């Protein structure tokens, strides 16, 4: 009986019946069995028609599997399923989705590597990873993190250049930007950054007063050296307007 059920004639009969009723998925399986036993142009033609009909159905099934995986936050599994769907459906949105998932997976891996580099005090590596993340995701927060790492690694010139290019800074960024400026002898600019930070931390207020003293000494030295009076007056005005002169209560929690 088994031989009879699997004979070429019986298989073809089942395949033809399924084909005629529009059950292309099962018909495809039967025509493939027949092809292995005794291929012919007729079988190839019917199989091609089945494949044309079933390709979309299979692609849609892969999309459903991908979406379920994504809902479980299984991004790797979702990516694999979307790739299977894209190979069958060739739709532009699938190509975009695959690219987004690849970037998300790469981003997650790179964030973990950057955090490890920070813990290991490898600040150059961490800065490079955050900079790459900023380029991939087009988000300034990663570039800000990169600049902070540059400050922690005593790469002040690079940090200042990067901070200057950013449109907005959070408290941590303002603090590290100011710290880098102070380390480069730009005391008035440093105080301007720190004044953007709201806090009442005594240690930070003391740090501001210390930098204020250095800024005043720097202005006096510039006046005694006969430097540009307009620049001196501008810096003096910024200091007098600044909260450091009037008892600043601001701090960053770095």
Coordinates of C-alpha atoms in Angstrom, one line a residue:
X1 CA 0.0 0.0 0.0
X2 CA 2.8 2.4 0.9
X3 CA 4.4 1.9 -2.5
X4 CA 1.1 2.5 -4.2
X5 CA 0.5 5.7 -2.3
X6 CA 3.9 6.9 -3.3
X7 CA 3.8 5.9 -6.9
X8 CA 4.3 8.7 -9.5
X9 CA 0.8 8.4 -10.8
X10 CA -0.8 8.6 -7.4
X11 CA 1.4 11.6 -6.4
X12 CA 0.6 13.4 -9.6
X13 CA -3.1 12.7 -9.2
X14 CA -3.0 14.2 -5.7
X15 CA -1.0 17.2 -6.9
X16 CA -3.4 17.9 -9.8
X17 CA -6.4 17.7 -7.5
X18 CA -4.9 20.2 -5.1
X19 CA -3.7 22.4 -7.9
X20 CA -7.2 22.5 -9.4
X21 CA -8.8 23.5 -6.0
X22 CA -6.2 26.3 -5.5
X23 CA -4.4 24.6 -2.6
X24 CA -1.0 25.7 -4.0
X25 CA 1.0 25.1 -0.8
X26 CA 0.1 21.4 -0.7
X27 CA 0.1 21.0 -4.4
X28 CA 3.7 22.4 -4.4
X29 CA 4.8 19.7 -2.0
X30 CA 3.2 16.9 -4.1
X31 CA 4.7 18.3 -7.4
X32 CA 8.1 18.4 -5.7
X33 CA 7.7 14.7 -4.7
X34 CA 6.8 13.9 -8.3
X35 CA 9.7 15.9 -9.6
X36 CA 12.2 13.7 -7.6
X37 CA 10.6 10.6 -9.0
X38 CA 10.1 11.5 -12.6
X39 CA 10.6 15.1 -13.7
X40 CA 8.9 16.4 -16.8
X41 CA 8.2 19.8 -18.4
X42 CA 4.6 19.5 -17.3
X43 CA 5.6 19.0 -13.7
X44 CA 8.1 21.9 -13.9
X45 CA 5.4 24.2 -15.3
X46 CA 2.9 23.3 -12.6
X47 CA 5.5 23.6 -9.9
X48 CA 6.5 27.1 -11.1
X49 CA 2.9 28.2 -11.0
X50 CA 2.6 26.9 -7.4
X51 CA 5.8 28.6 -6.3
X52 CA 4.5 31.9 -7.8
X53 CA 1.3 31.7 -5.7
X54 CA 2.9 30.4 -2.5
X55 CA 5.9 32.8 -2.4
X56 CA 3.7 35.6 -1.2
X57 CA 2.0 33.4 1.4
X58 CA 5.3 32.2 2.7
X59 CA 6.7 35.7 2.8
X60 CA 3.7 36.9 4.8
X61 CA 4.2 34.0 7.3
X62 CA 7.8 35.1 7.8
X63 CA 6.6 38.6 8.4
X64 CA 4.2 37.4 11.1
X65 CA 7.0 35.4 12.8
X66 CA 9.3 38.4 12.6
X67 CA 6.7 40.7 14.2
X68 CA 6.1 38.2 17.0
X69 CA 9.8 37.9 17.7
X70 CA 10.1 41.7 17.7
X71 CA 7.3 42.0 20.2
X72 CA 9.2 39.7 22.5
X73 CA 12.3 41.9 22.0
X74 CA 14.0 39.1 20.2
X75 CA 15.7 41.4 17.7
X76 CA 18.1 38.8 16.4
X77 CA 15.2 36.4 15.7
X78 CA 13.1 39.1 14.1
X79 CA 16.0 40.1 11.9
X80 CA 16.4 36.5 10.7
X81 CA 12.7 36.2 9.9
X82 CA 12.5 39.6 8.1
X83 CA 15.4 38.6 5.9
X84 CA 13.5 35.4 4.9
X85 CA 10.5 37.5 4.1
X86 CA 12.5 40.0 2.1
X87 CA 14.0 37.2 0.0
X88 CA 10.5 36.2 -1.0
X89 CA 8.5 39.4 -1.2
X90 CA 11.2 41.9 -2.3
X91 CA 9.4 44.9 -0.7
X92 CA 11.2 48.1 0.1
X93 CA 9.8 48.4 3.6
X94 CA 11.3 45.1 4.5
X95 CA 14.7 46.3 3.3
X96 CA 14.3 49.4 5.5
X97 CA 13.2 47.3 8.5
X98 CA 16.2 45.0 8.2
X99 CA 18.5 48.0 8.1
X100 CA 16.9 49.5 11.2
X101 CA 17.1 46.2 13.1
X102 CA 20.8 45.7 12.1
X103 CA 21.5 49.2 13.4
X104 CA 19.7 48.5 16.7
X105 CA 21.5 45.3 17.2
X106 CA 24.9 46.9 16.4
X107 CA 24.0 49.9 18.7
X108 CA 23.1 47.7 21.6
X109 CA 26.4 45.8 21.2
X110 CA 28.4 49.0 20.9
X111 CA 26.8 50.6 24.0
X112 CA 27.7 47.5 26.0
X113 CA 31.3 47.7 24.7
X114 CA 31.5 51.4 25.4
X115 CA 30.3 51.0 29.0
X116 CA 32.8 48.2 29.5
X117 CA 35.6 50.5 28.2
X118 CA 34.5 53.3 30.6
X119 CA 34.7 50.8 33.5
X120 CA 38.1 49.8 32.4
X121 CA 39.1 53.5 32.1
X122 CA 39.8 53.0 28.4
X123 CA 38.3 56.4 27.6
X124 CA 39.7 56.7 24.0
X125 CA 38.0 53.4 23.1
X126 CA 34.7 54.5 24.8
X127 CA 34.8 57.9 23.1
X128 CA 35.3 56.2 19.7
X129 CA 32.4 53.8 20.2
X130 CA 30.0 56.6 21.3
X131 CA 31.1 58.7 18.4
X132 CA 30.3 55.9 16.0
X133 CA 26.9 55.4 17.7
X134 CA 26.2 59.1 17.2
X135 CA 26.9 58.8 13.5
X136 CA 24.8 55.6 13.1
X137 CA 21.7 56.9 15.0
X138 CA 22.1 60.6 14.3
X139 CA 21.7 61.3 18.1
X140 CA 23.7 64.0 19.8
X141 CA 23.4 62.2 23.2
X142 CA 26.0 59.7 22.0
X143 CA 28.3 62.5 20.8
X144 CA 27.9 64.1 24.2
X145 CA 28.9 60.9 25.9
X146 CA 31.9 60.7 23.6
X147 CA 33.0 64.2 24.6
X148 CA 32.6 63.3 28.3
X149 CA 34.9 60.3 27.8
X150 CA 37.4 62.5 26.1
X151 CA 37.4 64.8 29.1
X152 CA 37.9 61.8 31.5
X153 CA 40.8 60.7 29.3
X154 CA 42.4 64.2 29.5
X155 CA 41.9 64.8 25.8
X156 CA 40.6 68.3 26.4
X157 CA 41.1 69.9 23.0
X158 CA 39.2 67.2 21.2
X159 CA 36.5 67.3 23.9
X160 CA 36.1 71.1 23.6
X161 CA 35.8 70.8 19.8
X162 CA 33.1 68.1 20.0
X163 CA 31.1 69.9 22.8
X164 CA 31.2 73.1 20.7
X165 CA 29.6 71.3 17.8
X166 CA 26.6 70.1 19.8
X167 CA 23.3 72.0 19.8
X168 CA 22.2 71.2 23.3
X169 CA 23.9 69.9 26.5
X170 CA 22.7 68.2 29.6
X171 CA 24.1 69.0 33.1
X172 CA 26.9 66.4 32.8
X173 CA 27.9 67.7 29.5
X174 CA 28.0 71.3 30.8
X175 CA 30.1 70.3 33.7
X176 CA 32.7 68.3 31.7
X177 CA 32.7 71.0 29.0
X178 CA 33.5 73.6 31.7
X179 CA 36.1 71.3 33.3
X180 CA 37.9 70.9 29.9
X181 CA 37.8 74.7 29.3
X182 CA 39.2 75.3 32.8
X183 CA 42.0 72.8 32.2
X184 CA 42.9 74.7 29.1
X185 CA 43.1 78.0 30.9
X186 CA 39.8 79.3 29.6
X187 CA 38.4 80.1 33.0
X188 CA 35.7 82.6 32.0
X189 CA 34.3 80.2 29.4
X190 CA 34.4 77.4 32.0
X191 CA 32.3 79.4 34.4
X192 CA 29.8 80.2 31.7
X193 CA 29.2 76.5 31.2
X194 CA 29.0 75.8 34.9
X195 CA 26.4 78.6 35.4
X196 CA 24.0 76.5 33.3
X197 CA 23.8 73.9 36.0
X198 CA 21.4 74.1 38.9
X199 CA 22.6 72.6 42.2
X200 CA 23.5 73.5 45.7
X201 CA 26.5 71.2 46.2
X202 CA 29.1 72.8 48.3
X203 CA 32.1 71.1 46.6
X204 CA 31.0 72.3 43.2
X205 CA 30.4 75.9 44.5
X206 CA 33.9 75.8 45.9
X207 CA 35.2 74.6 42.6
X208 CA 33.5 77.5 40.8
X209 CA 35.0 80.0 43.3
X210 CA 38.5 78.5 42.7
X211 CA 38.1 78.9 38.9
X212 CA 36.7 82.4 39.5
X213 CA 39.9 83.3 41.4
X214 CA 42.0 82.0 38.5
X215 CA 39.8 84.0 36.0
X216 CA 40.4 87.2 37.9
X217 CA 44.1 86.6 38.2
X218 CA 44.2 85.9 34.4
X219 CA 42.4 89.2 33.7
X220 CA 44.8 91.1 35.9
X221 CA 47.8 89.5 34.2
X222 CA 46.3 90.4 30.8
X223 CA 45.8 94.0 31.8
X224 CA 49.4 94.2 33.1
X225 CA 50.6 92.7 29.9
X226 CA 48.8 95.4 27.8
X227 CA 46.5 92.9 26.1
X228 CA 43.5 93.8 24.0
X229 CA 41.4 96.0 26.4
X230 CA 38.1 95.2 24.6
X231 CA 38.6 91.5 25.2
X232 CA 39.5 92.1 28.8
X233 CA 36.5 94.3 29.4
X234 CA 34.2 91.7 27.7
X235 CA 35.6 88.9 30.0
X236 CA 35.3 91.2 33.0
X237 CA 31.7 91.9 32.2
X238 CA 30.9 88.2 31.8
X239 CA 32.4 87.5 35.2
X240 CA 30.5 90.4 36.9
X241 CA 27.3 89.2 35.4
X242 CA 28.0 85.6 36.4
X243 CA 26.5 83.8 39.4
X244 CA 29.9 82.8 40.6
X245 CA 30.5 86.4 41.7
X246 CA 27.1 86.5 43.5
X247 CA 27.3 83.2 45.4
X248 CA 26.5 80.5 42.9
X249 CA 24.5 77.6 44.1
X250 CA 24.8 75.4 41.0
X251 CA 26.3 72.0 40.5
X252 CA 26.4 69.1 38.2
X253 CA 26.1 65.5 39.4
X254 CA 28.7 64.1 37.1

